Amino acid sequence: MEIISILLLIVAVVCAIYSEQIDTAVKGDKKVKKVIVIFNMGVLLVCEIAIMANILW
């Protein structure tokens, strides 16, 4: 489970880094960038909770 969480964190960080280029490519007018950033924050939160629960149990 921890490996999956770490992989999701890596993917989320990469998507956040390239969100501007993704938004430009799909001509999203900054709307796609907002969606990507909000989705990544959710992934980060869920993965951090999963990792912390795994460590504490």
Coordinates of C-alpha atoms in Angstrom, one line a residue:
M1 CA 0.0 0.0 0.0
E2 CA 2.8 2.4 0.8
I3 CA 4.4 1.8 -2.6
I4 CA 1.2 2.7 -4.3
S5 CA 0.9 5.9 -2.2
I6 CA 4.4 6.9 -3.1
L7 CA 3.9 6.3 -6.8
L8 CA 0.7 8.4 -6.7
L9 CA 2.6 11.2 -4.9
I10 CA 5.2 11.2 -7.6
V11 CA 2.6 11.3 -10.4
A12 CA 0.8 14.1 -8.6
V13 CA 3.9 16.2 -8.2
V14 CA 4.8 15.7 -11.9
C15 CA 1.3 16.7 -13.0
A16 CA 1.5 19.8 -10.8
I17 CA 4.8 20.8 -12.2
Y18 CA 3.6 20.5 -15.8
S19 CA 0.1 21.7 -15.2
E20 CA 0.8 25.0 -17.1
Q21 CA 2.0 23.1 -20.2
I22 CA -1.0 20.7 -20.0
D23 CA -3.4 23.7 -19.7
T24 CA -1.7 25.4 -22.7
A25 CA -1.8 22.2 -24.8
V26 CA -5.6 21.7 -24.3
K27 CA -6.3 25.4 -24.5
G28 CA -8.1 25.2 -21.2
D29 CA -7.9 28.9 -20.4
K30 CA -6.5 28.2 -16.9
K31 CA -9.5 26.0 -16.0
V32 CA -7.6 22.8 -16.6
K33 CA -4.7 24.0 -14.5
K34 CA -7.1 24.7 -11.6
V35 CA -8.6 21.2 -11.9
I36 CA -5.2 19.5 -12.0
V37 CA -4.0 21.4 -8.9
I38 CA -7.1 20.7 -6.9
F39 CA -7.0 17.0 -7.9
N40 CA -3.3 16.9 -6.9
M41 CA -4.0 18.4 -3.5
G42 CA -6.6 15.7 -2.9
V43 CA -4.2 13.0 -3.9
L44 CA -1.5 14.4 -1.7
L45 CA -3.8 14.6 1.3
V46 CA -5.2 11.1 0.9
C47 CA -1.7 9.6 0.3
E48 CA -0.2 11.4 3.3
I49 CA -3.0 10.1 5.5
A50 CA -2.5 6.6 4.2
I51 CA 1.3 6.8 4.8
M52 CA 0.8 8.2 8.3
A53 CA -1.7 5.6 9.2
N54 CA 0.6 2.9 7.9
I55 CA 3.5 4.3 10.0
L56 CA 1.4 4.7 13.2
W57 CA -0.3 1.3 13.0

